[in-house]
mmCIF file of N, CA and C in Angstrom:
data_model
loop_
_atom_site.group_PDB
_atom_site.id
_atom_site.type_symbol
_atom_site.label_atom_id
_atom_site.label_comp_id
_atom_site.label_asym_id
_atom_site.label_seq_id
_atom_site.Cartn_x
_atom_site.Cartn_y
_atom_site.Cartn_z
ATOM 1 N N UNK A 1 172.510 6.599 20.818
ATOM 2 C CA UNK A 1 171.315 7.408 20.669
ATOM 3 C C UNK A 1 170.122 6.807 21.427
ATOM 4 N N UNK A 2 170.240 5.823 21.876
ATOM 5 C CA UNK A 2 169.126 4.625 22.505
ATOM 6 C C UNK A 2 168.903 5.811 23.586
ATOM 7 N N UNK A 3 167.571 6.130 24.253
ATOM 8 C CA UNK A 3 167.343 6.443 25.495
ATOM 9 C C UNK A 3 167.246 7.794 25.076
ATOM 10 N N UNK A 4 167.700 8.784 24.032
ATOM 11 C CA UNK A 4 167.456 9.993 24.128
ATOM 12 C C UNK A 4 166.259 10.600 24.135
ATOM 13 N N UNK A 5 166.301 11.517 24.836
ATOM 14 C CA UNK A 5 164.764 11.925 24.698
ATOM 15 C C UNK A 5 164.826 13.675 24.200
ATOM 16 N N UNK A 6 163.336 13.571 23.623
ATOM 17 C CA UNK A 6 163.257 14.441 22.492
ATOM 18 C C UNK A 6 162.787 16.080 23.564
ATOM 19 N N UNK A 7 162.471 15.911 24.624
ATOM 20 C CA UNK A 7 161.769 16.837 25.186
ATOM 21 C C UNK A 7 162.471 16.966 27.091
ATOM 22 N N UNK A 8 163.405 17.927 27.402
ATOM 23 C CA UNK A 8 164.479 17.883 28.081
ATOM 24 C C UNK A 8 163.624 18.370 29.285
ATOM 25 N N UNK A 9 162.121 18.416 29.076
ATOM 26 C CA UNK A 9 161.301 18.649 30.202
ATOM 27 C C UNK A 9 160.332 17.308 31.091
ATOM 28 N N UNK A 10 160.112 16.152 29.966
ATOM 29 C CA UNK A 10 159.598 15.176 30.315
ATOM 30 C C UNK A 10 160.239 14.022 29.819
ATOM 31 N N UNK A 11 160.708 13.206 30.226
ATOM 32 C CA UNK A 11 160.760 11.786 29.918
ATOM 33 C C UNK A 11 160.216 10.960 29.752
ATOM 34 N N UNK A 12 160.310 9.735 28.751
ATOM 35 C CA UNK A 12 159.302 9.005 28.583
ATOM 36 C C UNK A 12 159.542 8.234 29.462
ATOM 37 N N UNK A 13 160.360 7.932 30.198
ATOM 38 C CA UNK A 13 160.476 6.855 31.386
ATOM 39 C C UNK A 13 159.410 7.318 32.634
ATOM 40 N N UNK A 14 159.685 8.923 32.943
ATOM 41 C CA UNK A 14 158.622 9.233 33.570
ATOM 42 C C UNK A 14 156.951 9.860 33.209
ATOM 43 N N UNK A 15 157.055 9.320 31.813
ATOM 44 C CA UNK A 15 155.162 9.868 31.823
ATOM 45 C C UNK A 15 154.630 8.186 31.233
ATOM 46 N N UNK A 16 155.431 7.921 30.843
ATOM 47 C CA UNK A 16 154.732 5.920 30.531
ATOM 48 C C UNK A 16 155.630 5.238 31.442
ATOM 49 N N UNK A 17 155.077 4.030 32.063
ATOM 50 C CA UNK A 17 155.426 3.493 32.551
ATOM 51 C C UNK A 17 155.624 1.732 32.070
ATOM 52 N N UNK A 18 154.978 1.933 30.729
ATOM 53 C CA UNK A 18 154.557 0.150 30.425
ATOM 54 C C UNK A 18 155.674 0.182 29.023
ATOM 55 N N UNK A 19 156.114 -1.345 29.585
ATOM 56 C CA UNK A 19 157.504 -1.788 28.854
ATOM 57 C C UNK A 19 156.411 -2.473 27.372
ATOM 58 N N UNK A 20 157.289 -1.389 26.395
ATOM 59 C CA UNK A 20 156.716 -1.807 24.852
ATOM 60 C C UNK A 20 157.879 -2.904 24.244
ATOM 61 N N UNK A 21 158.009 -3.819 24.043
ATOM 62 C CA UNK A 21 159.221 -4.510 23.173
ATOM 63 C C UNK A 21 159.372 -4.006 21.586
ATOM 64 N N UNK A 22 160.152 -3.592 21.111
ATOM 65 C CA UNK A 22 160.266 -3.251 19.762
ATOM 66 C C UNK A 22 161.472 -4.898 18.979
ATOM 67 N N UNK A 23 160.688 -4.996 18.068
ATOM 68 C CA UNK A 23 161.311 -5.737 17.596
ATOM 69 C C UNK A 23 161.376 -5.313 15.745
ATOM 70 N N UNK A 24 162.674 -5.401 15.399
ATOM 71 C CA UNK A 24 163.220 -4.594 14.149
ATOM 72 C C UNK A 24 164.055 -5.718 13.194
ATOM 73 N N UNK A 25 162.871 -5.904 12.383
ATOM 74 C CA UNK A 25 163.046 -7.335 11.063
ATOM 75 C C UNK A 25 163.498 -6.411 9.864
ATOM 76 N N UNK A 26 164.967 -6.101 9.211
ATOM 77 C CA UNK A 26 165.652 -5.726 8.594
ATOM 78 C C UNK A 26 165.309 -5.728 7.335
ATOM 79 N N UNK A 27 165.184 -8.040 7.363
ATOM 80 C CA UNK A 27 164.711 -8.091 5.795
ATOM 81 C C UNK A 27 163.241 -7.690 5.184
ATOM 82 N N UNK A 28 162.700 -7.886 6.194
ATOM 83 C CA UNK A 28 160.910 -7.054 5.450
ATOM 84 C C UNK A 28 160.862 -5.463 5.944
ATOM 85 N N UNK A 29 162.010 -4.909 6.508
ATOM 86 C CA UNK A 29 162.097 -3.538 6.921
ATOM 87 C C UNK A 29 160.145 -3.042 7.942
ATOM 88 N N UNK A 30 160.498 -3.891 8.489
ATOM 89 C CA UNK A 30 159.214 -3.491 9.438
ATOM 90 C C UNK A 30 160.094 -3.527 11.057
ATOM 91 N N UNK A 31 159.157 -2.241 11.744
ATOM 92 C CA UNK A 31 159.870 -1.810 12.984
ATOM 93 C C UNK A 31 158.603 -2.734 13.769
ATOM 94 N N UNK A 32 158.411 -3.475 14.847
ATOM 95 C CA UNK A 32 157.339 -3.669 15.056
ATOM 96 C C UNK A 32 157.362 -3.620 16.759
ATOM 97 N N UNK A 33 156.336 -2.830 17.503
ATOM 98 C CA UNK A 33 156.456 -2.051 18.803
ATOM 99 C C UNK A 33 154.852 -2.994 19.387
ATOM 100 N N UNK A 34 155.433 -3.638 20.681
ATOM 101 C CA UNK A 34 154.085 -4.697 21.305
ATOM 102 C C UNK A 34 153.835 -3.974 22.257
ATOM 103 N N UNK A 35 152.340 -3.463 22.374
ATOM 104 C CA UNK A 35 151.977 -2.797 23.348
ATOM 105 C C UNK A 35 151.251 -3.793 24.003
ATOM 106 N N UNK A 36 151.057 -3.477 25.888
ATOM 107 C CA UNK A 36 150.907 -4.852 26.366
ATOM 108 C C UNK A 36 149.429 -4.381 27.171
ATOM 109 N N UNK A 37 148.537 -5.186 27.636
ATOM 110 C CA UNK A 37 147.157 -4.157 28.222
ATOM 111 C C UNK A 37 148.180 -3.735 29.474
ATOM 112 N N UNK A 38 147.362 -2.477 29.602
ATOM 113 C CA UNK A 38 147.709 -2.107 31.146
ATOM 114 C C UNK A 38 146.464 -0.897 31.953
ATOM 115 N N UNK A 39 146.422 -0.607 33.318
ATOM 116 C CA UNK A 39 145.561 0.729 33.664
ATOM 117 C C UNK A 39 146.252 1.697 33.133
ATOM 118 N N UNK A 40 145.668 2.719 32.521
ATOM 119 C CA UNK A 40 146.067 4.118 32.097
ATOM 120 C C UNK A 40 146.411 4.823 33.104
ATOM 121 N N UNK A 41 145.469 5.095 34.095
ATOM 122 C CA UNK A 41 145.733 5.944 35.646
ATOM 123 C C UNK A 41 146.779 5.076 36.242
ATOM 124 N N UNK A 42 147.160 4.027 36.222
ATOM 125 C CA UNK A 42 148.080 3.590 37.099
ATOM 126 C C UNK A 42 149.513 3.656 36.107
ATOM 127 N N UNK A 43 149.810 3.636 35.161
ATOM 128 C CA UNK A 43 150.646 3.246 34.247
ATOM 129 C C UNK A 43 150.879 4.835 33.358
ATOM 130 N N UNK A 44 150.541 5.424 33.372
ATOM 131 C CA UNK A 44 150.318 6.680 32.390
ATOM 132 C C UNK A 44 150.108 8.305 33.091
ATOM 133 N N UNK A 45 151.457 9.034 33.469
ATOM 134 C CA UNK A 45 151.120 9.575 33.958
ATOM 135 C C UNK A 45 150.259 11.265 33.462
ATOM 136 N N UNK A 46 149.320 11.386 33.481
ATOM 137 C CA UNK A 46 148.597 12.485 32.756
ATOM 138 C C UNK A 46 148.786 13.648 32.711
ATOM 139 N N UNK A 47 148.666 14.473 31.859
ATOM 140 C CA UNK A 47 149.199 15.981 31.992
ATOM 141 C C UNK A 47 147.680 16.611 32.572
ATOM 142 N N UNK A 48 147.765 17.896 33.328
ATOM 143 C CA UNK A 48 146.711 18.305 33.320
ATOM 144 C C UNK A 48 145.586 18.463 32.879
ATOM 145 N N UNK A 49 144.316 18.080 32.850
ATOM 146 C CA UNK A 49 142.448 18.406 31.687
ATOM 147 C C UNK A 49 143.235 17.106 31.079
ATOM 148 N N UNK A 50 143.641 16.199 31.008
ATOM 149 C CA UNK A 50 144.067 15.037 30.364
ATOM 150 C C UNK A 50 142.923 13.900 30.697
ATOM 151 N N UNK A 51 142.106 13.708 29.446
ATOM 152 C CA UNK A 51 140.876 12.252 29.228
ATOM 153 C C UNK A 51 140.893 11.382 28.690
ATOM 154 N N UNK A 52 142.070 11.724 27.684
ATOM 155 C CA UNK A 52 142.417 10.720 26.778
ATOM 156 C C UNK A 52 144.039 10.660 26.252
ATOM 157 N N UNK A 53 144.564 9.746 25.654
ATOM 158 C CA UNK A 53 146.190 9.884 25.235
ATOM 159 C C UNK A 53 146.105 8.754 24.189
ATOM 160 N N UNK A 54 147.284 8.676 23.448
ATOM 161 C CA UNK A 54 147.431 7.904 22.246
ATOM 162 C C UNK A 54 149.330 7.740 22.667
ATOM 163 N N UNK A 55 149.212 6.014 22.273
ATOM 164 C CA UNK A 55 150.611 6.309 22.006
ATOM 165 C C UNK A 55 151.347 6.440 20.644
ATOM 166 N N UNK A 56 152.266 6.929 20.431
ATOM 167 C CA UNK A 56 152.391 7.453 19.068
ATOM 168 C C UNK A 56 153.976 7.041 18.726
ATOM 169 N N UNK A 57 154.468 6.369 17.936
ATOM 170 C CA UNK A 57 155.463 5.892 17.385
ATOM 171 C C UNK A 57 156.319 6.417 15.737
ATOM 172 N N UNK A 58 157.751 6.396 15.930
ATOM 173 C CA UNK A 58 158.125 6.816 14.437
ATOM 174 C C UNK A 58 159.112 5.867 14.382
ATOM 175 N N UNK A 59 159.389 5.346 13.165
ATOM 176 C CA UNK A 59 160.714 4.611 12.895
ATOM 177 C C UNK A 59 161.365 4.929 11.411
ATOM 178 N N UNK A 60 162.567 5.106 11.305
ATOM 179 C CA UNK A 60 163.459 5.583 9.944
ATOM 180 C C UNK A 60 164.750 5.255 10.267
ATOM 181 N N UNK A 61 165.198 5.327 9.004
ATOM 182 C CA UNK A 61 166.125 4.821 8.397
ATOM 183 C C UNK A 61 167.039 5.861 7.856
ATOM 184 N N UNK A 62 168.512 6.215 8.778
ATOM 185 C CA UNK A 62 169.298 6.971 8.438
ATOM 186 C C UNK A 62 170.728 7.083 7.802
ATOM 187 N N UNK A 63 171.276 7.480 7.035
ATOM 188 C CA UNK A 63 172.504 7.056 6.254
ATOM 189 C C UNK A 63 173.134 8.345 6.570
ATOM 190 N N UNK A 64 174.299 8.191 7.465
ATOM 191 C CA UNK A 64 174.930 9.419 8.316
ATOM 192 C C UNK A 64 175.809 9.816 6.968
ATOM 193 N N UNK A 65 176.296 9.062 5.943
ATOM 194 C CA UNK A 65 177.372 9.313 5.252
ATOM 195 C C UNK A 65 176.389 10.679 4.152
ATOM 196 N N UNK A 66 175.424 10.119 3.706
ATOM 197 C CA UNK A 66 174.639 10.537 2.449
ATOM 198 C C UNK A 66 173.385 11.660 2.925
ATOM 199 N N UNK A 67 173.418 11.030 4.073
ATOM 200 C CA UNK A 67 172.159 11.824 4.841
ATOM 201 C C UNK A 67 170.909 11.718 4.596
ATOM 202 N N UNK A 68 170.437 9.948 3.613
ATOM 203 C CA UNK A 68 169.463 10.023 2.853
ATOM 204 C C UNK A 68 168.875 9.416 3.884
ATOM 205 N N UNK A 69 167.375 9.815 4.320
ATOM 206 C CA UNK A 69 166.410 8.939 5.299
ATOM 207 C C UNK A 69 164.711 8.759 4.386
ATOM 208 N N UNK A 70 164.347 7.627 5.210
ATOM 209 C CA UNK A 70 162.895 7.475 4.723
ATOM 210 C C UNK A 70 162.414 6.512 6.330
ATOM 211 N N UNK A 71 161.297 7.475 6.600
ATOM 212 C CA UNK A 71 160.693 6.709 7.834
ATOM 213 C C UNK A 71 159.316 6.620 7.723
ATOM 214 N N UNK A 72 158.414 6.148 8.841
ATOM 215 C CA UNK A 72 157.282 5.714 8.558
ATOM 216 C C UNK A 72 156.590 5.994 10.153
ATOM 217 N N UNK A 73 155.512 6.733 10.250
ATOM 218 C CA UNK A 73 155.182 7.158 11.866
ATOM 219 C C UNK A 73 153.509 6.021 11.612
ATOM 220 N N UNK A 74 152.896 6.014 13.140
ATOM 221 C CA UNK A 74 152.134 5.423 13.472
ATOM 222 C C UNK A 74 151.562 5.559 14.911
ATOM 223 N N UNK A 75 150.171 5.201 15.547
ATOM 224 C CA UNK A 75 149.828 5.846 16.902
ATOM 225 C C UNK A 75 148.678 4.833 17.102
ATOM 226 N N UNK A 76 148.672 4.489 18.118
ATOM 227 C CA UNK A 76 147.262 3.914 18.558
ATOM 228 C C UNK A 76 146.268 4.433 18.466
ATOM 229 N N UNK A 77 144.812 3.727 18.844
ATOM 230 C CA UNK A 77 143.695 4.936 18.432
ATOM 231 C C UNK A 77 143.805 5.683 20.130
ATOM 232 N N UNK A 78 142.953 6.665 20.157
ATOM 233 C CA UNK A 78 142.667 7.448 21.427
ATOM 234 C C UNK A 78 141.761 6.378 22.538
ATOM 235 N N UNK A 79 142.873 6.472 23.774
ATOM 236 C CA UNK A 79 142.404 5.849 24.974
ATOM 237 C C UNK A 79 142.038 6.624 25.780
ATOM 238 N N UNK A 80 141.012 5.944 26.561
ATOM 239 C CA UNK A 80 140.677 6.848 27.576
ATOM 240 C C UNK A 80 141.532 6.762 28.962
ATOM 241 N N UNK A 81 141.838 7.931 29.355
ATOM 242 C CA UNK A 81 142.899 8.085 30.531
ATOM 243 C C UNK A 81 141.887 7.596 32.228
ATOM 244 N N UNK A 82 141.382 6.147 32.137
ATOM 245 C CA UNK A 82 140.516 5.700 33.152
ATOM 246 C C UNK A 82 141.593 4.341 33.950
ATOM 247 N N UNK A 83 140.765 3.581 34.512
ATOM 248 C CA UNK A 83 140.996 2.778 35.664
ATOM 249 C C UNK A 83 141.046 1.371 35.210
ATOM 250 N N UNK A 84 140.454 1.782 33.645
ATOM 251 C CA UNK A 84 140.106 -0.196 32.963
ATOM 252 C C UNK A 84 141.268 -0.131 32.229
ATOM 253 N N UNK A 85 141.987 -1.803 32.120
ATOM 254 C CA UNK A 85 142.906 -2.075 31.307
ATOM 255 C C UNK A 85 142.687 -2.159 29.890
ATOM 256 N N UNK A 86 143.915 -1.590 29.138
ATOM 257 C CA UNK A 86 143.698 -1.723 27.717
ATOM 258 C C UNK A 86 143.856 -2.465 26.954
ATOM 259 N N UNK A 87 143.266 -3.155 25.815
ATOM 260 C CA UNK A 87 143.452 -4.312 25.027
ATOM 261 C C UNK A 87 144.884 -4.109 24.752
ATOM 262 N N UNK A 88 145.432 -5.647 24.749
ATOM 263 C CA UNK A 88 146.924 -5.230 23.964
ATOM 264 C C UNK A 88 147.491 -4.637 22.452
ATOM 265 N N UNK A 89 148.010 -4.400 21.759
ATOM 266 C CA UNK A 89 148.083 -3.638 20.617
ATOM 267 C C UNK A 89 149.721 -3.611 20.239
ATOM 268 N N UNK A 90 149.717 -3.848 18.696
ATOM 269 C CA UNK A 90 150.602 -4.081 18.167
ATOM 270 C C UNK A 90 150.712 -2.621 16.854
ATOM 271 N N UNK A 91 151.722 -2.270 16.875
ATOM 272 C CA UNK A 91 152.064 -0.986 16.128
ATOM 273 C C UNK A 91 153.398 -1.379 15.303
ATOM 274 N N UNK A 92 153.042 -1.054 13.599
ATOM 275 C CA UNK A 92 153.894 -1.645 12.940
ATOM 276 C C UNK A 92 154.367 -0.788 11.829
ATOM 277 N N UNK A 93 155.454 -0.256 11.600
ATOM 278 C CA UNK A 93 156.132 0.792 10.893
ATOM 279 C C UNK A 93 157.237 0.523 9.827
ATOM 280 N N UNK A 94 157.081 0.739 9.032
ATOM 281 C CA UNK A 94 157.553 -0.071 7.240
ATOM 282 C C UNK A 94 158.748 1.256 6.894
ATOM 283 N N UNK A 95 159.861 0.671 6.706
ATOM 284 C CA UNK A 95 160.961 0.636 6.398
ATOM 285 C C UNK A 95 161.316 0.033 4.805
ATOM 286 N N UNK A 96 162.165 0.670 3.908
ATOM 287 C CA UNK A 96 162.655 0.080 2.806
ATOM 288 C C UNK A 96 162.922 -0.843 3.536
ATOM 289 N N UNK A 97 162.734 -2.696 2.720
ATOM 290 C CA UNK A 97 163.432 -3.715 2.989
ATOM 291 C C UNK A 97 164.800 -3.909 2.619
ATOM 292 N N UNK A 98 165.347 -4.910 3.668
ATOM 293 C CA UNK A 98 167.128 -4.883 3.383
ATOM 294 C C UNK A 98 167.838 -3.667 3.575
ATOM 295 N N UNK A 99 167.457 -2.562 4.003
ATOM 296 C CA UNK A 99 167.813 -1.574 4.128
ATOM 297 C C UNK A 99 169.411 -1.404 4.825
ATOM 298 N N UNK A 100 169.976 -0.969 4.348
ATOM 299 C CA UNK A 100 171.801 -1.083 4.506
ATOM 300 C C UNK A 100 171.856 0.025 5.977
ATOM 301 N N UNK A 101 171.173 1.186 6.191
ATOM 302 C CA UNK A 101 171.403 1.987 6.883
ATOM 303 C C UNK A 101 170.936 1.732 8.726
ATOM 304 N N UNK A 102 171.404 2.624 9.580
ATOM 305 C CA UNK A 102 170.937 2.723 10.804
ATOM 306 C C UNK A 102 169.219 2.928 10.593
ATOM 307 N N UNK A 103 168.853 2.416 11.737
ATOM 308 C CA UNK A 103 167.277 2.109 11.615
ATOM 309 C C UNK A 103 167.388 2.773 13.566
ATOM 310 N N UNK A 104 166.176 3.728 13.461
ATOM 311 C CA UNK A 104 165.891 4.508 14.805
ATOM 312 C C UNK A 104 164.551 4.186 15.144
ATOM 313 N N UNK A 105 163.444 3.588 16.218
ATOM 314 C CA UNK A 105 162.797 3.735 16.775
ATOM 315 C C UNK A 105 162.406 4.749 17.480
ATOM 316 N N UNK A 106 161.533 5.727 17.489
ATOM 317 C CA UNK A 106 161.178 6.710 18.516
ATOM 318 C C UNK A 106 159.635 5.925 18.783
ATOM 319 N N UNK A 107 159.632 6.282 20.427
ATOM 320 C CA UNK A 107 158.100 6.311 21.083
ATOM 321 C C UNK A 107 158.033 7.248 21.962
ATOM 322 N N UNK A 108 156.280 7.809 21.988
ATOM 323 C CA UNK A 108 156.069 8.946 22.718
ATOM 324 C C UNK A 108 154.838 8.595 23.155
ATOM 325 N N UNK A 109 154.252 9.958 23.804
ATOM 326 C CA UNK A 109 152.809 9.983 24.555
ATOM 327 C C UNK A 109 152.034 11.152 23.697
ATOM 328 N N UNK A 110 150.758 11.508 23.555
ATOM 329 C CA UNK A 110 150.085 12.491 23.392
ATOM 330 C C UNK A 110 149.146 12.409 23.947
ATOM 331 N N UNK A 111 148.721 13.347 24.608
ATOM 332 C CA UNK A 111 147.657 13.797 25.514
ATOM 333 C C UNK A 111 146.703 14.409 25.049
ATOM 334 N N UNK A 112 145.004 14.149 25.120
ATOM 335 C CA UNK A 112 143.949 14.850 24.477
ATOM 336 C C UNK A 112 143.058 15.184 25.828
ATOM 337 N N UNK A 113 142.317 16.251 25.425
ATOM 338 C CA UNK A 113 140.927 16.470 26.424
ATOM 339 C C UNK A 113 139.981 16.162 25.239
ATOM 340 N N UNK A 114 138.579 15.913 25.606
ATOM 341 C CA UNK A 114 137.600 15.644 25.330
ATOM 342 C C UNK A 114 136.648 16.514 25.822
ATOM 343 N N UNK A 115 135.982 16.982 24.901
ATOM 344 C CA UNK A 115 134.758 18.444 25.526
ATOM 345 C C UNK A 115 134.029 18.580 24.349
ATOM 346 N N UNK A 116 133.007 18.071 24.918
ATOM 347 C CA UNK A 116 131.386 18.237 24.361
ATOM 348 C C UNK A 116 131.598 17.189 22.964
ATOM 349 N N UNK A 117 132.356 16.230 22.962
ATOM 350 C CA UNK A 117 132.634 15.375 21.873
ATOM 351 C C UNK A 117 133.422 14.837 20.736
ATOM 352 N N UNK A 118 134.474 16.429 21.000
ATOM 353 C CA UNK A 118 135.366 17.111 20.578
ATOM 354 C C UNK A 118 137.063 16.598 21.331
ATOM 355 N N UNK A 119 137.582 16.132 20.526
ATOM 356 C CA UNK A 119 138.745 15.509 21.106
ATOM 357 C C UNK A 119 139.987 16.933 20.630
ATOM 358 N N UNK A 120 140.487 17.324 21.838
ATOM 359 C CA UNK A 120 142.003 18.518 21.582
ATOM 360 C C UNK A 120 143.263 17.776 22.164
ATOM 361 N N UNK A 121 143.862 18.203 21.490
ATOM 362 C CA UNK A 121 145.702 17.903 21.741
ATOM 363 C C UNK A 121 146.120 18.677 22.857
ATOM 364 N N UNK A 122 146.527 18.012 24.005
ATOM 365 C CA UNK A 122 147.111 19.354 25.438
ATOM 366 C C UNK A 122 148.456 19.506 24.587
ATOM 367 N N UNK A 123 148.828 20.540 24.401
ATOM 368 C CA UNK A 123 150.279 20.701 24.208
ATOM 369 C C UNK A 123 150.949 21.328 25.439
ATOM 370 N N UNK A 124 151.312 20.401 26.347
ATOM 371 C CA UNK A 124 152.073 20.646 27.275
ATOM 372 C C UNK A 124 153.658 20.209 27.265
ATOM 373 N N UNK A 125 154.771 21.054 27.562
ATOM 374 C CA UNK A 125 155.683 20.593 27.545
ATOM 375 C C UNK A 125 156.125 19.350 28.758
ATOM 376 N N UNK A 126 155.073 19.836 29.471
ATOM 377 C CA UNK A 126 155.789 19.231 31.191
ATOM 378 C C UNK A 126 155.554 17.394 30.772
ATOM 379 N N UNK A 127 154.712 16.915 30.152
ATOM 380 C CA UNK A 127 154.298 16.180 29.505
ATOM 381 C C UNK A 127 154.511 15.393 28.127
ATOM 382 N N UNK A 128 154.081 15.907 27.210
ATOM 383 C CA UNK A 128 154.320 15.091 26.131
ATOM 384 C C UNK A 128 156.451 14.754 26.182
ATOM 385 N N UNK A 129 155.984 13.758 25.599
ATOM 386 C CA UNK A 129 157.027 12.808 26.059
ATOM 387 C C UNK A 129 157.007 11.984 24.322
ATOM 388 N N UNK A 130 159.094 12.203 24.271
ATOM 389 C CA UNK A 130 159.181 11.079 23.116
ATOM 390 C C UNK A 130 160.685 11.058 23.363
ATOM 391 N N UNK A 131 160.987 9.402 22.702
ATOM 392 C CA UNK A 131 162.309 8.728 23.234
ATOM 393 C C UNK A 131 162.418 8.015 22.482
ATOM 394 N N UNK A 132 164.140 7.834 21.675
ATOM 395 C CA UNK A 132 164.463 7.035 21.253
ATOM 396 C C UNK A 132 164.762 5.406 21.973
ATOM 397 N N UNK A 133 163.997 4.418 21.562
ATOM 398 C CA UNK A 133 163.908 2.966 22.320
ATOM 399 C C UNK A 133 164.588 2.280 21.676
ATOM 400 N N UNK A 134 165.136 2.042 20.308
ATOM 401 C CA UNK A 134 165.827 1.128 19.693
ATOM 402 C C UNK A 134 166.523 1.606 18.478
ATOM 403 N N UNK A 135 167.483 0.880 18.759
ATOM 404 C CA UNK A 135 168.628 1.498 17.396
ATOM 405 C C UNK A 135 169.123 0.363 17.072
ATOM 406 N N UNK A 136 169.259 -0.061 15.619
ATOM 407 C CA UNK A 136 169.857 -1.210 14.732
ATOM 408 C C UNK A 136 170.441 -0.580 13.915
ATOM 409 N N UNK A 137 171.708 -1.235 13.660
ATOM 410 C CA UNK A 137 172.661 -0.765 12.951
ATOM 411 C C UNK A 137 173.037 -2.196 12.227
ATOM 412 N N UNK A 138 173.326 -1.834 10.584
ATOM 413 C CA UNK A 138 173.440 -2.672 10.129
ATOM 414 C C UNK A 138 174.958 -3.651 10.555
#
């Protein structure tokens, strides 16, 4: 399931470009995703009226037999889609601990405009972008 992507129009390989490490601690059931600084315009590719983007993360916990899941989502705050590098940032997503089941990472992009102060969501398909990055299996 590693690499799938959720949106058969954009990839997250092609709308981010900056390598996040996910690292997935079982016994405290925390997913934890290192975002590293980088340029937005150089690293991020923008959907159209695009000023701002967030990156946005989910991680859960699936039991194929029972079908029982519990996950936990999370997102950076809103960046501006400019030329300055971004502080680095750590994104951290809570899981039952010890958890017996498959554990899924998803990461994505969301795209905002900004007008008159007012932050909107582009919902573009060509664009928003989400991908499974890590899978642990017990």
């Amino acid at each position: 399931m590693k690499g799938f992507n959720f949106n058969t129009r954009a990839s997250l390989k092609s709308s981010l470009f900056v390598k996040c490490p996910v690292t997935i601690e079982r016994v405290t059931g925390q997913a934890i995703i290192m975002i590293p600084s980088f340029v937005p315009k150089t690293m991020v590719k923008g959907a159209p009226g695009t000023t701002h983007f967030r990156i946005v993360a989910g991680a859960g916990t699936v039991n194929f037999e029972t079908e029982d899941t519990n996950y936990d989502r999370g997102s950076t705050v809103e960046m501006v889609w400019d030329n300055l590098p971004t502080a680095p940032g750590t994104l951290i997503l809570n899981l039952p601990p010890n958890s017996p089941d498959t554990i899924l990472v998803a990461l994505g992009i969301e795209y905002n405009q900004q007008l008159n102060g007012a932050s909107y969501p582009l919902k573009t398909v060509q664009r928003n972008a989400t991908a499974i990055v890590a899978v642990n299996k017990p």
